[in-house]
Short mmCIF file of C-alpha atoms in Angstrom, two decimals:
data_model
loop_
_atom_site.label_atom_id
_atom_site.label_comp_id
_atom_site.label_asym_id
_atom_site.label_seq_id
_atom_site.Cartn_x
_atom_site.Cartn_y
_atom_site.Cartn_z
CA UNK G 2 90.84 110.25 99.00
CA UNK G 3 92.70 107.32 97.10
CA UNK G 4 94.30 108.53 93.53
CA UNK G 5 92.85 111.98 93.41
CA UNK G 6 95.39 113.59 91.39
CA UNK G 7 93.25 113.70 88.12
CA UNK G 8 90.39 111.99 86.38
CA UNK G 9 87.36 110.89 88.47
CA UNK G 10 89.20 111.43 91.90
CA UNK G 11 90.23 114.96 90.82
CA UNK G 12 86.37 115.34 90.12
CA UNK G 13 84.97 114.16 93.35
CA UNK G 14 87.91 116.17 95.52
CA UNK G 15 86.81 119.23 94.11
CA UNK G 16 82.91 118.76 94.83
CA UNK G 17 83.67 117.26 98.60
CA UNK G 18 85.85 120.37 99.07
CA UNK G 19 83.48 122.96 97.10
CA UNK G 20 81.04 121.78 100.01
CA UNK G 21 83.23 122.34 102.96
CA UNK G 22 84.94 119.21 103.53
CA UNK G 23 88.93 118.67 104.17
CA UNK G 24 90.77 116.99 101.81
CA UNK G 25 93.50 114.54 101.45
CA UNK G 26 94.57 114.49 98.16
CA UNK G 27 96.53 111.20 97.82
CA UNK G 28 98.76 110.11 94.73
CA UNK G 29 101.52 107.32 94.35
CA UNK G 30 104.04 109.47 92.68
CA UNK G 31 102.32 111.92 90.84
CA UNK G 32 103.26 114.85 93.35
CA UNK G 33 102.69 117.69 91.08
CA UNK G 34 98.74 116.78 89.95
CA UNK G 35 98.31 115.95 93.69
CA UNK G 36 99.79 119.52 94.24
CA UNK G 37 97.43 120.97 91.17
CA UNK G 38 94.66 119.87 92.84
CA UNK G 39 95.59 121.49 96.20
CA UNK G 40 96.06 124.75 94.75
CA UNK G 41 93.08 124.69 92.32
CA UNK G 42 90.65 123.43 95.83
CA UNK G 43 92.75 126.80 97.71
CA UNK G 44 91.63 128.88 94.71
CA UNK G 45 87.70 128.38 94.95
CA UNK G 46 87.76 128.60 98.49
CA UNK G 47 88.24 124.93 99.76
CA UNK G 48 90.57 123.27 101.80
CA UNK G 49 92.97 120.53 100.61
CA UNK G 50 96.58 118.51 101.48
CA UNK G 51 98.29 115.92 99.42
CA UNK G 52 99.68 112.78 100.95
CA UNK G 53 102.21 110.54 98.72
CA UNK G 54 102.52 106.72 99.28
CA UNK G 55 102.58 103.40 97.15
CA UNK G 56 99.68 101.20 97.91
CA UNK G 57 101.02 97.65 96.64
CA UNK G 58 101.63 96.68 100.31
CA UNK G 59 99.88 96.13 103.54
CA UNK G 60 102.65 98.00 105.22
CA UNK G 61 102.51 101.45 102.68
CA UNK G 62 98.63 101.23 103.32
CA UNK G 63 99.64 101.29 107.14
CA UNK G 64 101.83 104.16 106.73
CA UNK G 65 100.18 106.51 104.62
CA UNK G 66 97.00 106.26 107.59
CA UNK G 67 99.62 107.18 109.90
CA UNK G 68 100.58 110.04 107.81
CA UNK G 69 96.79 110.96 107.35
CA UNK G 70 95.77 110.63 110.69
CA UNK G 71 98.94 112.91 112.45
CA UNK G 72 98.20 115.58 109.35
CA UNK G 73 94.14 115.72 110.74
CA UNK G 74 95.04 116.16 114.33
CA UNK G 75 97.78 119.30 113.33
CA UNK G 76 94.77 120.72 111.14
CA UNK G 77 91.94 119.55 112.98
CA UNK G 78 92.58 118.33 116.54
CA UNK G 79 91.43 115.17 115.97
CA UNK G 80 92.27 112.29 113.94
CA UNK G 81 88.55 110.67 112.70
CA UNK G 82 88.00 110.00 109.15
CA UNK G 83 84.42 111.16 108.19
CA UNK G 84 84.35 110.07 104.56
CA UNK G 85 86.64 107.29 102.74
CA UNK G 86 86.26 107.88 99.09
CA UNK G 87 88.37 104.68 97.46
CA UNK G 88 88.98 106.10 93.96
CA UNK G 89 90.68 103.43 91.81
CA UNK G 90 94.11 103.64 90.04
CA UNK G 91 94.41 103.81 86.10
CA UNK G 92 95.45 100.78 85.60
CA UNK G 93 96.20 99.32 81.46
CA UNK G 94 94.17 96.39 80.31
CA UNK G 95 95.86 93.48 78.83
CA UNK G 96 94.32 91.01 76.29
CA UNK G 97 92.99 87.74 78.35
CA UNK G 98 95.02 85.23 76.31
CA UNK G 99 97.99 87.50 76.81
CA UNK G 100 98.03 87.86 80.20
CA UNK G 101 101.13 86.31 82.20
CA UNK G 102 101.08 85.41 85.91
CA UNK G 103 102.80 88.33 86.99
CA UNK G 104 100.44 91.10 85.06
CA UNK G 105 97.26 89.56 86.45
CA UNK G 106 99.09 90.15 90.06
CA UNK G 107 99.36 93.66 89.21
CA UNK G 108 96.14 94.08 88.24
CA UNK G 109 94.72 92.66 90.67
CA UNK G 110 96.69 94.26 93.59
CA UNK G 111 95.29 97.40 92.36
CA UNK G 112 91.92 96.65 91.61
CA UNK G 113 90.96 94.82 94.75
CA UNK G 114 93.69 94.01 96.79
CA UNK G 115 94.93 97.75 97.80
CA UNK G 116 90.99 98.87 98.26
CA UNK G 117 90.43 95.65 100.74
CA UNK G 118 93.68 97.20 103.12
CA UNK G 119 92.61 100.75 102.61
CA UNK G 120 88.73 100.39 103.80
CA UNK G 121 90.40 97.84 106.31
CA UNK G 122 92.71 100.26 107.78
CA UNK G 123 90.17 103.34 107.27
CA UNK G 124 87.58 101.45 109.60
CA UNK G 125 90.06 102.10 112.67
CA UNK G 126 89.71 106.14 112.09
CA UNK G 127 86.59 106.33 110.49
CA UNK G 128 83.72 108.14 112.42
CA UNK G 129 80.53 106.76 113.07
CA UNK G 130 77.99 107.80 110.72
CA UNK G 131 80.73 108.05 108.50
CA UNK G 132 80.81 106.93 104.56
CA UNK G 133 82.78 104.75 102.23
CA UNK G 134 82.82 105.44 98.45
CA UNK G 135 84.61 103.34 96.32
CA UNK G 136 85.19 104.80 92.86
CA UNK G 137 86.16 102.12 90.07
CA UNK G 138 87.61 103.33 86.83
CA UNK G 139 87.75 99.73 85.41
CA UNK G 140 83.91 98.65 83.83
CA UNK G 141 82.95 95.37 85.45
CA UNK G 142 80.60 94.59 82.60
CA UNK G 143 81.83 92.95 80.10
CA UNK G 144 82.37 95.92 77.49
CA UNK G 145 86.38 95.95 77.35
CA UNK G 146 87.99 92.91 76.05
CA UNK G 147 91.40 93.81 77.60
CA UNK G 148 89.73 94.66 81.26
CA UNK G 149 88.74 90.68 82.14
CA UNK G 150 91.73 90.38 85.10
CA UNK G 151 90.69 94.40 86.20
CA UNK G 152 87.20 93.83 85.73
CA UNK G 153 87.36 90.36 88.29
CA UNK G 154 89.18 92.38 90.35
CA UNK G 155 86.54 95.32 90.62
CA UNK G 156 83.84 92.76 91.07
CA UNK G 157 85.27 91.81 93.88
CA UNK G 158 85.68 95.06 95.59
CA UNK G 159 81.76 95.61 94.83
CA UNK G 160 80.93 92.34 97.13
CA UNK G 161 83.28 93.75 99.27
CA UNK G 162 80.77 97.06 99.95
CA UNK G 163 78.11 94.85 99.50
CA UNK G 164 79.34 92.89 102.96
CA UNK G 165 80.50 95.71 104.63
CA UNK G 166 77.72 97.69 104.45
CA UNK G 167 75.94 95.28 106.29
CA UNK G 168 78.66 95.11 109.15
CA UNK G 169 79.02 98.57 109.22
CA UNK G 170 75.13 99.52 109.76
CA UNK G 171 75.11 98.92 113.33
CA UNK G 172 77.64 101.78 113.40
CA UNK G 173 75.70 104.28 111.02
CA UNK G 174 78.24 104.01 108.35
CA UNK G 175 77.15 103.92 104.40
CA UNK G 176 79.35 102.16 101.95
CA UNK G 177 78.57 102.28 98.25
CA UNK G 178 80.27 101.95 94.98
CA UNK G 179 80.15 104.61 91.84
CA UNK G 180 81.58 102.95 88.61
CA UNK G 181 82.02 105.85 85.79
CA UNK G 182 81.46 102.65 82.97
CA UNK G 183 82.47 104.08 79.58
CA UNK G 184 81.78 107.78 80.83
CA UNK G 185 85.15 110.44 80.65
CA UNK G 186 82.62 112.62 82.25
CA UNK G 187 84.24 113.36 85.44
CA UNK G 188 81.87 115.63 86.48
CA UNK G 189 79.64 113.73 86.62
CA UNK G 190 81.34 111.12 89.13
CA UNK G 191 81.84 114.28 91.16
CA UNK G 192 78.38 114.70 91.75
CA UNK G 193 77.29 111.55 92.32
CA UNK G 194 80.05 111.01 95.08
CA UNK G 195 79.22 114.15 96.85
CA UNK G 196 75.60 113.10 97.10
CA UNK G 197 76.53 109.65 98.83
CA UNK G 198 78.69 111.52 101.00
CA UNK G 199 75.54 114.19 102.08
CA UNK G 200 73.18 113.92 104.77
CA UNK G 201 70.74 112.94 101.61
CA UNK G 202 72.15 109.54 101.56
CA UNK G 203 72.02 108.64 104.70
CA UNK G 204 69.54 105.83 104.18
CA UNK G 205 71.46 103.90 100.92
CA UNK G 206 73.78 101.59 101.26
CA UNK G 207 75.44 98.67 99.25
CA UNK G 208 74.63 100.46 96.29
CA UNK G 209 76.27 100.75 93.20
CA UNK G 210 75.64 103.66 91.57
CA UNK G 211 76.95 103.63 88.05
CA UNK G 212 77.33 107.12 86.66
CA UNK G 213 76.44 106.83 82.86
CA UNK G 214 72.81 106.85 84.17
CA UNK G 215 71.80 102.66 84.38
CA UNK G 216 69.34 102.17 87.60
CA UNK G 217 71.53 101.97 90.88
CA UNK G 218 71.13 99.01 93.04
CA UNK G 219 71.50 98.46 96.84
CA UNK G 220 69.39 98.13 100.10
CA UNK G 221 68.33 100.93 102.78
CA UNK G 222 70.60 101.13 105.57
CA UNK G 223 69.81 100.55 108.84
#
């Protein structure tokens, strides 16, 4: 799991773990909430490791699925990836006629480019019947003036599930989207990722689910 170490991420570790799953608790330099999250998943009974690695390259992206994969064979015996959940970094807004060249880049290396690599590079691990959940922390509706660049940027990681879940049917895997909106209620994120990833869902995909409570969206699989 992608940027776990607090908020929405945080939320949906804890509920995949409460329910018996193994978790990789990944952060980009935040090594003690990745850590607080490990212990607090140990406490109720759950299973957890964190994994550290920037994800503003192709090649860190490469490398931390190396790490992730060698980590799953010593715990598991096997490498396979049963559920990708692609929780976005907090990223700050900037104003659109204040943007520069350069900010724009960041933003949107981390609101679409680092998910593309990450689902890319989870595809060669992940298990068939297996699920992707992208988590977006950035509203793509237009209700934050300083979110337009972060906002295009989530948009197009939504088309991106959208096209992959069609690829990825023959193979039994789900992908779907859950965007919090204007919600702080990580909870509530937590719960609707750990349905998607449950035998329940089995039959949605290209969905997005948004988690204030607007209609979800999407096609059967299959």
């Amino acid at each position: 799991m992608t940027h776990a170490g607090g908020g929405a991420g945080r939320a949906a570790a804890m509920r995949l773990a409460a329910a018996g799953a193994l978790v990789a608790i990944h952060h980009t330099g935040d090594e003690q909430a990745a850590d607080d999250v490990v212990r607090a998943i140990g406490e109720g009974g759950g299973c957890a490791f964190a994994l550290g690695a920037e994800l503003g390259g192709y090649g860190n992206v490469q490398r931390l699925f190396a790490d992730l994969e060698a980590e799953l064979t010593d715990r598991t015996g096997r490498a396979d990836l049963d559920i990708l959940v692609n929780s976005a970094d907090d990223v700050d807004g900037v104003a659109p006629e204040h943007a520069t060249p350069e900010e724009f880049d960041r933003l949107v290396a981390a609101g679409a480019k680092a998910p593309y690599f990450v689902i890319q590079r989870a595809l060669r691990s992940l298990a068939d019947g297996g699920r992707v959940i992208n988590i977006s922390r950035g509203a793509v509706e237009p209700v934050e003036p300083k979110a337009v660049a972060y906002a295009m940027a989530k948009g197009a990681v939504e088309t991106l599930a959208r096209h992959y879940a069609v690829a990825l049917a023959p193979r039994g895997i789900t992908v779907n989207s859950v965007a919090p909106g204007t919600t702080d209620d990580g909870e509530r994120v937590g719960t609707v990722v750990a349905f998607l990833a449950g035998d329940d869902a089995g039959g949605i995909t290209g969905a997005v689910f948004d988690a204030d409570g607007s209609p979800v969206h999407g096609r059967p699989a299959g």
